[in-house]
Amino acid sequence: MYLKGENISFGYKKDNLILKDVDIALESGEVLGLMGDSGSGKSTLCKILSGYVPNYQGTISIDGKKISSKGYNPVQLIFQHPEKAVNPKWKMKDILNEGYLVPQTILDSFGIKKSWLNRWPNELSGGELQRFALARALSPKTKFLIADEITTMVDAITQAQIWDIVLDIVEKLNIGVLVVSHDKTLINKLCYDVISLADINKV
Amino acid sequence: MSSAIAMGNKSLFQGLNLRQKTILIISFTSILLFAIVIISLFLAGNALPTNFESKNLAPSLEHPFGTDWMGRDMFVRTLEGLGLSIIIGAFASLISTVLTLILGLFSSLGKTADSFVSWLVDLFLSVPHLLLIILISIGMGGGTKGVIIGVALTHWPSLTRVVRAEIKQLKTQEYLHISKNLGNSKWWIATKHILPHLSPQILLGTILMFPHAILHEASVTFLGFGLSPHEPAIGIILSEAMGYLSAGYWWLAFFPGLSLLIVVLAFDMIGENFGKLMNPKMAHE
Ligand SMILES: Nc1ncnc2c1ncn2[C@@H]1O[C@H](COP(=O)(O)OP(=O)(O)OP(=O)(O)O)[C@@H](O)[C@H]1O
Ligand SMILES: [Mg+2]
């Protein structure tokens, strides 16, 4: 399976394009790195790929088919700030199971403790919240995972732990991953291939 | 260092006291209003005795609010009127809140829906409120039914505007987009994600709607477009009293008017203190 973005152009303001004619392709099971300067439009591209931005130009497709804006999106985005990705008025167990009933095996591999499930989001650390966000997004219906600086808020050891788990799960489910990071060592460790946004962006 | 701790303790203590004080004010005021309604319901059953021997008496111990030209006790009449006002106010606020809820959630479904709601709000706010109530009231056949419907159908626009703005802000939240990406429908998101955030605001809005509804009903009734003359309404009492002011029977208007003011202020006080309770500085999650 291929996730393809072709001729993607977008600007938050009409006369100020941030992305121009960007082509990007991600294959099932592939772990692709994306690097680029701060403010160059990496997060913007991630949002476009996973259906968060309605008015871009170009086409996003999976195996040539457009992704429906209704129903479960096979392209799931994980954000840099997990505290914004959860409803502060929901208990963790409701947040976790919003998309599908997350199996115990995934909870165990992420080290999500039973006692966390009855807490509110503000009673967990950023790293703990991010595990929930990842578990929530890794349903069998997910084909591609867009990871936009998802471990920037944790220490090196936790970062390695989280990525070990994610890589293990995506390998089993044959999910393609786009890893966005400023951390060259991390990208080199995780990815077969790295692209720089500056190289594919004709702005 | 130690002084910082002492200060921390002190402010915590004050916060707790303030919170308790606030709850106390809310409870006390609510009980007062509730008592008025209960008493008026008891009184409503038996017609007030007319006693022409004791007509137009100035306030005394026996008749604290005086008596009217038929010798009826004004204190009892005022209580009945206030009770009716509060009941009508409650009904009107309830209907207006339901309308706010429906329109608010509807506005969250999309751009067109949102523009429609915004247009409807502007339309209703562009007509003077009292005139709108009178028009609807007449359109509904006038009388008690007319004024109640008129008051109930016209108090949603300002709360709807607040709720709509809040929804707009909420919709930029990442977790709403995530919910959509997880396959949830717009309606599901509106009720499970958006509604819980709105409920405190809507509750507060409803409480603050009460005094408006009560005053509007009384005004429309006073102007002669509202409740019928044999209802024990404050508006009726006040408009009747107008005819006797020149005769020097000041108590006929003074005490009922003052009581209405107190009831209205009581609702404002509940609303204000409730708002303080919701204030994040005081709220304990
Ligand atoms: N919602 C928005 N409205 C207007 N401009 C925006 C918005 N979000 C981002 N931008 C602008 O778009 C440009 C690209 O932002 P983006 O977040 O995609 O960069 P980035 O490559 O992810 O940066 P970083 O590495 O710092 O995360 C920036 O100049 C930013 O100011
Ligand atoms: Mg970014």
PDB file of C-alpha atoms in Angstrom, chain A residues 1 26-32 72 74-78 100 105-106 109-110 131 133-147 150 160-179 189-192:
ATOM      1  CA  MET A   1       0.000   0.000   0.000  1.00  0.00           C
ATOM      2  CA  LEU A  26       5.077   6.409   2.088  1.00  0.00           C
ATOM      3  CA  GLU A  27       4.817   2.648   1.764  1.00  0.00           C
ATOM      4  CA  SER A  28       3.261   0.162   4.184  1.00  0.00           C
ATOM      5  CA  GLY A  29       5.835  -1.031   6.666  1.00  0.00           C
ATOM      6  CA  GLU A  30       8.233   1.753   5.748  1.00  0.00           C
ATOM      7  CA  VAL A  31       9.653   4.077   8.396  1.00  0.00           C
ATOM      8  CA  LEU A  32      10.453   7.348   6.680  1.00  0.00           C
ATOM      9  CA  TYR A  72     -12.127   6.078  10.282  1.00  0.00           C
ATOM     10  CA  PRO A  74      -6.439   5.109   7.872  1.00  0.00           C
ATOM     11  CA  VAL A  75      -3.883   7.931   8.215  1.00  0.00           C
ATOM     12  CA  GLN A  76      -3.560   8.831  11.904  1.00  0.00           C
ATOM     13  CA  LEU A  77      -1.623  11.827  13.178  1.00  0.00           C
ATOM     14  CA  ILE A  78       0.150  11.964  16.544  1.00  0.00           C
ATOM     15  CA  TYR A 100     -11.616   1.149  19.190  1.00  0.00           C
ATOM     16  CA  THR A 105      -1.550  -6.556  24.809  1.00  0.00           C
ATOM     17  CA  ILE A 106      -1.044  -3.030  23.502  1.00  0.00           C
ATOM     18  CA  SER A 109       3.558  -3.149  25.715  1.00  0.00           C
ATOM     19  CA  PHE A 110       3.131   0.607  26.268  1.00  0.00           C
ATOM     20  CA  ARG A 131       1.415   6.528  25.201  1.00  0.00           C
ATOM     21  CA  ALA A 133      -2.452   8.881  22.189  1.00  0.00           C
ATOM     22  CA  LEU A 134      -0.357   6.249  20.414  1.00  0.00           C
ATOM     23  CA  ALA A 135      -2.353   3.295  21.707  1.00  0.00           C
ATOM     24  CA  ARG A 136      -5.555   5.061  20.667  1.00  0.00           C
ATOM     25  CA  ALA A 137      -4.286   5.581  17.126  1.00  0.00           C
ATOM     26  CA  LEU A 138      -2.807   2.117  16.522  1.00  0.00           C
ATOM     27  CA  SER A 139      -6.007   0.300  15.682  1.00  0.00           C
ATOM     28  CA  PRO A 140      -6.023  -2.456  13.059  1.00  0.00           C
ATOM     29  CA  LYS A 141      -7.744   0.026  10.743  1.00  0.00           C
ATOM     30  CA  THR A 142      -4.739   2.342  10.797  1.00  0.00           C
ATOM     31  CA  LYS A 143      -2.515   1.962   7.732  1.00  0.00           C
ATOM     32  CA  PHE A 144      -0.226   4.949   8.147  1.00  0.00           C
ATOM     33  CA  LEU A 145       1.050   6.788  11.198  1.00  0.00           C
ATOM     34  CA  ILE A 146       2.249  10.386  11.000  1.00  0.00           C
ATOM     35  CA  ALA A 147       4.433  11.099  14.029  1.00  0.00           C
ATOM     36  CA  ILE A 150       6.028  12.887  19.261  1.00  0.00           C
ATOM     37  CA  ALA A 160      13.927   5.050  23.037  1.00  0.00           C
ATOM     38  CA  GLN A 161      11.382   2.987  24.978  1.00  0.00           C
ATOM     39  CA  ILE A 162       8.389   4.567  23.266  1.00  0.00           C
ATOM     40  CA  TRP A 163       9.888   4.181  19.796  1.00  0.00           C
ATOM     41  CA  ASP A 164      10.801   0.537  20.473  1.00  0.00           C
ATOM     42  CA  ILE A 165       7.176  -0.187  21.269  1.00  0.00           C
ATOM     43  CA  VAL A 166       5.811   1.775  18.318  1.00  0.00           C
ATOM     44  CA  LEU A 167       8.192   0.145  15.835  1.00  0.00           C
ATOM     45  CA  ASP A 168       7.293  -3.260  17.209  1.00  0.00           C
ATOM     46  CA  ILE A 169       3.553  -2.663  16.770  1.00  0.00           C
ATOM     47  CA  VAL A 170       3.754  -1.020  13.343  1.00  0.00           C
ATOM     48  CA  GLU A 171       5.860  -3.912  12.104  1.00  0.00           C
ATOM     49  CA  LYS A 172       3.236  -6.414  13.220  1.00  0.00           C
ATOM     50  CA  LEU A 173       0.406  -4.373  11.689  1.00  0.00           C
ATOM     51  CA  ASN A 174       2.422  -3.457   8.591  1.00  0.00           C
ATOM     52  CA  ILE A 175       1.843   0.256   9.168  1.00  0.00           C
ATOM     53  CA  GLY A 176       3.880   2.883   7.339  1.00  0.00           C
ATOM     54  CA  VAL A 177       5.344   5.606   9.593  1.00  0.00           C
ATOM     55  CA  LEU A 178       6.441   9.171   8.853  1.00  0.00           C
ATOM     56  CA  VAL A 179       8.834  10.302  11.584  1.00  0.00           C
ATOM     57  CA  LYS A 189      18.360   5.074  14.293  1.00  0.00           C
ATOM     58  CA  LEU A 190      14.677   4.652  13.347  1.00  0.00           C
ATOM     59  CA  CYS A 191      14.446   5.232   9.630  1.00  0.00           C
ATOM     60  CA  TYR A 192      15.581   3.434   6.482  1.00  0.00           C
TER      61      TYR A 192
END
